[in-house]
Coordinates of C-alpha atoms in Angstrom, one line a residue:
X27 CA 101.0 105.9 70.0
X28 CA 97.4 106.3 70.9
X29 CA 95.3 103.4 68.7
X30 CA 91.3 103.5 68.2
X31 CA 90.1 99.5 67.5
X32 CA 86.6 99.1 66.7
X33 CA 86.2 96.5 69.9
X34 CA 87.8 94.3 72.4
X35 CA 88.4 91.0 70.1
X36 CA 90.9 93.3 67.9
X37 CA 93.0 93.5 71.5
X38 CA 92.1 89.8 72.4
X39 CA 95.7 88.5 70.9
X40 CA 97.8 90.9 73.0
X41 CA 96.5 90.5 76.4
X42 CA 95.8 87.9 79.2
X43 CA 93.5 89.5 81.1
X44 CA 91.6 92.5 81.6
X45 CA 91.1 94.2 85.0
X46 CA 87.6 96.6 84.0
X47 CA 86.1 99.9 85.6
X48 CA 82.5 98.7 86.5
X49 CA 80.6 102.6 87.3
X50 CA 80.5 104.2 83.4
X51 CA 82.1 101.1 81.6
X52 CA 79.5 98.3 82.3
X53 CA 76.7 100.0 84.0
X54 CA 75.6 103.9 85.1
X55 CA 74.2 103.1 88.5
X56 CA 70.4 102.4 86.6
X57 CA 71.2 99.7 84.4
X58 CA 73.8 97.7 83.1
X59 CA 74.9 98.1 79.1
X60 CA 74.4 95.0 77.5
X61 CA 77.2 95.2 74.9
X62 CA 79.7 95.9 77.3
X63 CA 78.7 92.8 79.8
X64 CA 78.6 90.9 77.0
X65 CA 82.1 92.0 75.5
X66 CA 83.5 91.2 79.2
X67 CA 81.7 87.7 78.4
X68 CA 83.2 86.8 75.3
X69 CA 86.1 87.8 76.9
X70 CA 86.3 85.6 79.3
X71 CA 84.6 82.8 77.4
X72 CA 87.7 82.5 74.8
X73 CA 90.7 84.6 76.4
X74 CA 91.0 84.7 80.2
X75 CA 89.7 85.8 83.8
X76 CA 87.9 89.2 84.0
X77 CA 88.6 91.2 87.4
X78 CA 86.5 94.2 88.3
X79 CA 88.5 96.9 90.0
X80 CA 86.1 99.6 91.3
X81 CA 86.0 102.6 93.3
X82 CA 83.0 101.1 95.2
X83 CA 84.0 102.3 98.7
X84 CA 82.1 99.3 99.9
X85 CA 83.6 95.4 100.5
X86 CA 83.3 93.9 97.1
X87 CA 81.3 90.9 98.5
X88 CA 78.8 93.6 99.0
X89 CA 78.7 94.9 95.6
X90 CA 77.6 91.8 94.0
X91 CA 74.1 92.2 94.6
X92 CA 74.2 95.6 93.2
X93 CA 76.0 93.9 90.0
X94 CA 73.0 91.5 90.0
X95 CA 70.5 94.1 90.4
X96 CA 71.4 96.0 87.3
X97 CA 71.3 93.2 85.3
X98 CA 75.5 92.8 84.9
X99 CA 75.8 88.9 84.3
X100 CA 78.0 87.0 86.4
X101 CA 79.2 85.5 83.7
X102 CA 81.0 89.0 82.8
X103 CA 83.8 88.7 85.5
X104 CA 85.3 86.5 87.6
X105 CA 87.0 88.4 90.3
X106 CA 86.0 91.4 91.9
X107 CA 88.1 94.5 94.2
X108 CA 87.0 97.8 95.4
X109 CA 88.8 100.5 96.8
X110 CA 86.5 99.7 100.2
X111 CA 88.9 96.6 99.8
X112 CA 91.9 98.4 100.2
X113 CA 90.0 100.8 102.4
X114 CA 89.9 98.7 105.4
X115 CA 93.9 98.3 105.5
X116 CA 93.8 102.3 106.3
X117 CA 91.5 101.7 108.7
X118 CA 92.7 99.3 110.5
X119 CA 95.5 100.6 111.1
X120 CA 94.1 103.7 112.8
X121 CA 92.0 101.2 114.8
X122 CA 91.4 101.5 117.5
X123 CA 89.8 105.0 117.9
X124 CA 87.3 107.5 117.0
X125 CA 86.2 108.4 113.6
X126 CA 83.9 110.6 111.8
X127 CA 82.1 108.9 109.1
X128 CA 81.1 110.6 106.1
X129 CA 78.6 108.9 103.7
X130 CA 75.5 107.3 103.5
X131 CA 74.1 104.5 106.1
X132 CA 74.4 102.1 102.9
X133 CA 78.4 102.0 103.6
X134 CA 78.7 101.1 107.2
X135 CA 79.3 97.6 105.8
X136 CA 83.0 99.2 105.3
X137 CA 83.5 99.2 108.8
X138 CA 82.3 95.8 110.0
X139 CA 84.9 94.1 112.5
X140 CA 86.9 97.1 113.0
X141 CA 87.2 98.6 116.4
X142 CA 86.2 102.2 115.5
X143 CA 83.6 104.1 117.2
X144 CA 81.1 107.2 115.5
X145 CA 82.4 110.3 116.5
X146 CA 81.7 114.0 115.0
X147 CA 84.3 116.5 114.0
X148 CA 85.2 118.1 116.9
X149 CA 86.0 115.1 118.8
X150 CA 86.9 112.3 116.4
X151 CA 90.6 110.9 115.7
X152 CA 90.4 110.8 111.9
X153 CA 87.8 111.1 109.3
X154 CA 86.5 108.0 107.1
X155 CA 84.8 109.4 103.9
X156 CA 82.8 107.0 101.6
X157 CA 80.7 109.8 99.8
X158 CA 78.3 112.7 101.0
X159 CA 75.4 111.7 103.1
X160 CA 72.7 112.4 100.3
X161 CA 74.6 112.6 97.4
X162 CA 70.9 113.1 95.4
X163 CA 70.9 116.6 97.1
X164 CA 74.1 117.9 98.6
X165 CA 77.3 119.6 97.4
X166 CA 80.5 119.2 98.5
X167 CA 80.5 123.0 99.7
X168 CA 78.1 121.8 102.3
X169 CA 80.7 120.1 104.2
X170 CA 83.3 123.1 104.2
X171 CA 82.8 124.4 107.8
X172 CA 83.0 121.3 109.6
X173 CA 85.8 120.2 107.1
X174 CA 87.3 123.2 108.2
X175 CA 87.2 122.5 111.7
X176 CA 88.5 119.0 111.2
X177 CA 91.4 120.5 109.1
X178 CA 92.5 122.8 112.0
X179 CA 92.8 120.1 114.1
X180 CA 95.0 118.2 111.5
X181 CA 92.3 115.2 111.2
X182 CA 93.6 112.6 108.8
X183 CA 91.0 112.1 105.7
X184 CA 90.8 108.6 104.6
X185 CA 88.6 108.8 101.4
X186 CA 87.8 105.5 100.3
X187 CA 86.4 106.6 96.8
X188 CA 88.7 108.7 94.5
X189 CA 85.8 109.3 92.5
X190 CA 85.2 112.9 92.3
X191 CA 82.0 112.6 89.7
X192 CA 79.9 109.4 88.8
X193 CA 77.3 108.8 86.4
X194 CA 73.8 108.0 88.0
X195 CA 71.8 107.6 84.9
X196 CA 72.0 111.2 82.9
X197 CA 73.0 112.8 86.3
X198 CA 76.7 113.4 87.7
X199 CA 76.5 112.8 91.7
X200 CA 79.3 114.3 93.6
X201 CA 81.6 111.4 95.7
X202 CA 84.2 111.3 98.2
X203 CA 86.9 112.5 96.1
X204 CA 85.1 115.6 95.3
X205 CA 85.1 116.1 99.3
X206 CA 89.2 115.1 99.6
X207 CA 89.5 117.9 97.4
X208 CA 87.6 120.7 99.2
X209 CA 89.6 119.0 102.5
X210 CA 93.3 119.4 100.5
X211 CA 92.5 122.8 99.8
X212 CA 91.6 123.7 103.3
X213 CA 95.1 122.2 104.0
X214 CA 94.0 118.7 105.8
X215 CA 95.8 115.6 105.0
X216 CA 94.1 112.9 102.3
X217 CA 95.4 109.5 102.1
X218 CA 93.3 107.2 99.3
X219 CA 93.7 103.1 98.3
X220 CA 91.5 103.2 95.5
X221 CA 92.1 104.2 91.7
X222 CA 94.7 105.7 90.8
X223 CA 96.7 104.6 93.6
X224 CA 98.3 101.2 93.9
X225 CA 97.2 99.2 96.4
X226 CA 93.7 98.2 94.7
X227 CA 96.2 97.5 92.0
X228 CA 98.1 94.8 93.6
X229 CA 95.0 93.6 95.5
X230 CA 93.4 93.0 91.1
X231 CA 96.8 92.0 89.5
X232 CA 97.2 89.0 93.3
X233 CA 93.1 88.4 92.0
X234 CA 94.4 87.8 88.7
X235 CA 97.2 85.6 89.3
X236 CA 94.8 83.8 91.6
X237 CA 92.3 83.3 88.7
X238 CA 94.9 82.2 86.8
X239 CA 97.1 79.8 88.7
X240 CA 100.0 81.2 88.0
X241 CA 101.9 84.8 88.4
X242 CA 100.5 87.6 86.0
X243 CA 103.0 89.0 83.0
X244 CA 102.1 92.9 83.6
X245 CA 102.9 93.6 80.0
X246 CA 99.4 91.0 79.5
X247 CA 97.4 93.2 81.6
X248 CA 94.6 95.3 80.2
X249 CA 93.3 97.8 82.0
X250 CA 89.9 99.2 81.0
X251 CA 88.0 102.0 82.2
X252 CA 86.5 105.5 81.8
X253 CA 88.1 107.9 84.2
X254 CA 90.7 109.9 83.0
X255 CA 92.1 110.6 86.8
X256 CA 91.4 107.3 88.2
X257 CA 91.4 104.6 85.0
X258 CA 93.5 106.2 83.2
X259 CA 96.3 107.9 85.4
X260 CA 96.2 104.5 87.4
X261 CA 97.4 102.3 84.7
X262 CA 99.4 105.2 83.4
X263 CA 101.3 105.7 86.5
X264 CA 101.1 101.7 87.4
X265 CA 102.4 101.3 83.5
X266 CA 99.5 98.7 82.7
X267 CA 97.8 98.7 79.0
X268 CA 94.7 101.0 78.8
X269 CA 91.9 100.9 77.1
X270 CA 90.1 104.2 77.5
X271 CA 86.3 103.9 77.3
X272 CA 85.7 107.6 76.3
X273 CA 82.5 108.4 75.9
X274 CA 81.7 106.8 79.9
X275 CA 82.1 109.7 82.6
X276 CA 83.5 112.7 80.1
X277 CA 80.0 112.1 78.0
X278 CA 80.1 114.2 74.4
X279 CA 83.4 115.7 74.9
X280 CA 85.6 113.2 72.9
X281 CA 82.8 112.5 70.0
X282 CA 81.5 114.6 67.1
X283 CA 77.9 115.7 65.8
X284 CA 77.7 112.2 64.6
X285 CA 78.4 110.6 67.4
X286 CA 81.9 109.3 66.4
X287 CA 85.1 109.8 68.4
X288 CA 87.2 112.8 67.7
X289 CA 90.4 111.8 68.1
X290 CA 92.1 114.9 68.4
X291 CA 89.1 115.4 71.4
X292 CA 90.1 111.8 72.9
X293 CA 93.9 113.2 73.1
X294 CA 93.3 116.7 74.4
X295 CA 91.6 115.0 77.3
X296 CA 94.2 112.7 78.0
X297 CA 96.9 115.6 77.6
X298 CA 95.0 117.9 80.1
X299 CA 95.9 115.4 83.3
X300 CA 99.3 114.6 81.6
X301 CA 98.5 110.9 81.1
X302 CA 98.1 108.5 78.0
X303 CA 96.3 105.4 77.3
X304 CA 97.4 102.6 74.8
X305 CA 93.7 102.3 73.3
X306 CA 90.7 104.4 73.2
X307 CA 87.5 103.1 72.7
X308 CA 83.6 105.0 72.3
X309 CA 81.8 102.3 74.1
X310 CA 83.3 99.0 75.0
X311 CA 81.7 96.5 73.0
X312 CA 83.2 93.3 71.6

């Protein structure tokens, strides 16, 4: 059964450690929200290690300075995976060969020290997906006819961020996962690393047990996040503790005219994907 506690420090004496969302939970790609860093703080300051586990289809290492930017304090986590993490096993091992890169110039990072050369669709070996190339701007439905050509010629699609929607201030940009989808329906092949699927999983629960110095008891874990496909059907299907942060991506649809969560609204957007979450939260704060 579903429970609603008023902040993290009423969950502090059943858990180890917390493996957080970052996009929606601790920042919306503008600025970082201060209660939530400083929940993650406290956290960490009198219960255990925090580890980020985003969809960032970048290298962690490379997300940091984006962290710093936004004002999230270092002293809010202290490990840090992103499905570009897991990304570059997929890679790899369709390495060495041709590949045509979708996303911004801002994500070649991803592909640094792996033999793979810039191809188009026509000609490439697989497709590497990290978002649209001006997400400001374009739709997914902009990419169907040369998806459609790569689909014919039974292109694998490595998308390297689940994400379908993110938060971008009071704007919802389109990502990768919203192109995986138009690519699945036009009967090409997806393969993902990131949330919901387990290897960014085991790459935050080794992190954890790293932090730690010692192996992780899974029934400890805490997973927080606001995603009901990725955060939530990830711990779900990885049977982890969840904390659903529910007002993140899904905005107004799981509170009331007075700004207070509906509960019966948290459960019906659970129940729509077929998942469940041991907490639910408005905000995370501590």
């Amino acid at each position: 059964m579903m429970d609603f506690p008023p902040g993290l420090s009423a969950l502090s004496d059943r858990y180890d450690v917390v493996l957080s969302d970052v996009w929606g939970v601790i920042h919306n790609g503008v600025a970082s929200f201060p209660e939530a860093c400083d929940a993650l703080t406290k956290w960490a300051q009198t219960k255990g290690p925090v580890v980020l586990i985003s969809n960032s289809p970048r290298p962690s290492h490379d997300v940091v300075a984006q962290l710093d930017a936004l004002g999230v304090p270092r002293s809010a986590w202290q490990g840090f995976v992103t499905s570009g993490d897991a990304t570059r096993a997929l890679l790899k091992a369709n390495a060495p060969g041709k590949v045509w890169k979708i996303g911004p110039a801002r994500d070649e990072v991803l592909y640094e020290g792996i033999d793979l050369v810039a191809a188009g669709c026509e000609d490439a070996d697989f497709i590497s997906c990290t978002g649209l190339y001006e997400d400001e701007v374009e739709v997914p439905e902009d990419y169907r006819d040369r998806l459609k050509v790569a689909a014919e010629r039974g292109l694998l699609f490595i998308c390297a961020n689940p994400d379908r929607v993110v938060q971008r201030g009071d704007r919802l940009i389109y990502c990768a996962g919203a192109l995986a989808d138009l690519y699945e329906s036009l009967g090409g092949k997806v393969v993902m690393a990131g949330k919901p699927f387990g290897q960014i999983y085991d790459l935050a629960v080794a992190e954890a047990a790293r932090l730690l110095g010692r192996p992780v008891d899974r029934a400890r874990i805490l997973c927080v996040g606001d995603g009901v496909i990725t955060d939530v059907k990830g711990a779900h299907d990885q049977k982890l503790a969840c904390l659903f942060v529910a007002k993140g991506i899904h905005g107004d649809k799981a509170v009331g005219p007075d700004g207070q969560l509906v509960p019966d609204a948290v459960h019906a957007l659970l129940d729509a994907e077929a998942v469940g979450a041991t907490h639910a939260i408005g905000d995370l704060v501590w």
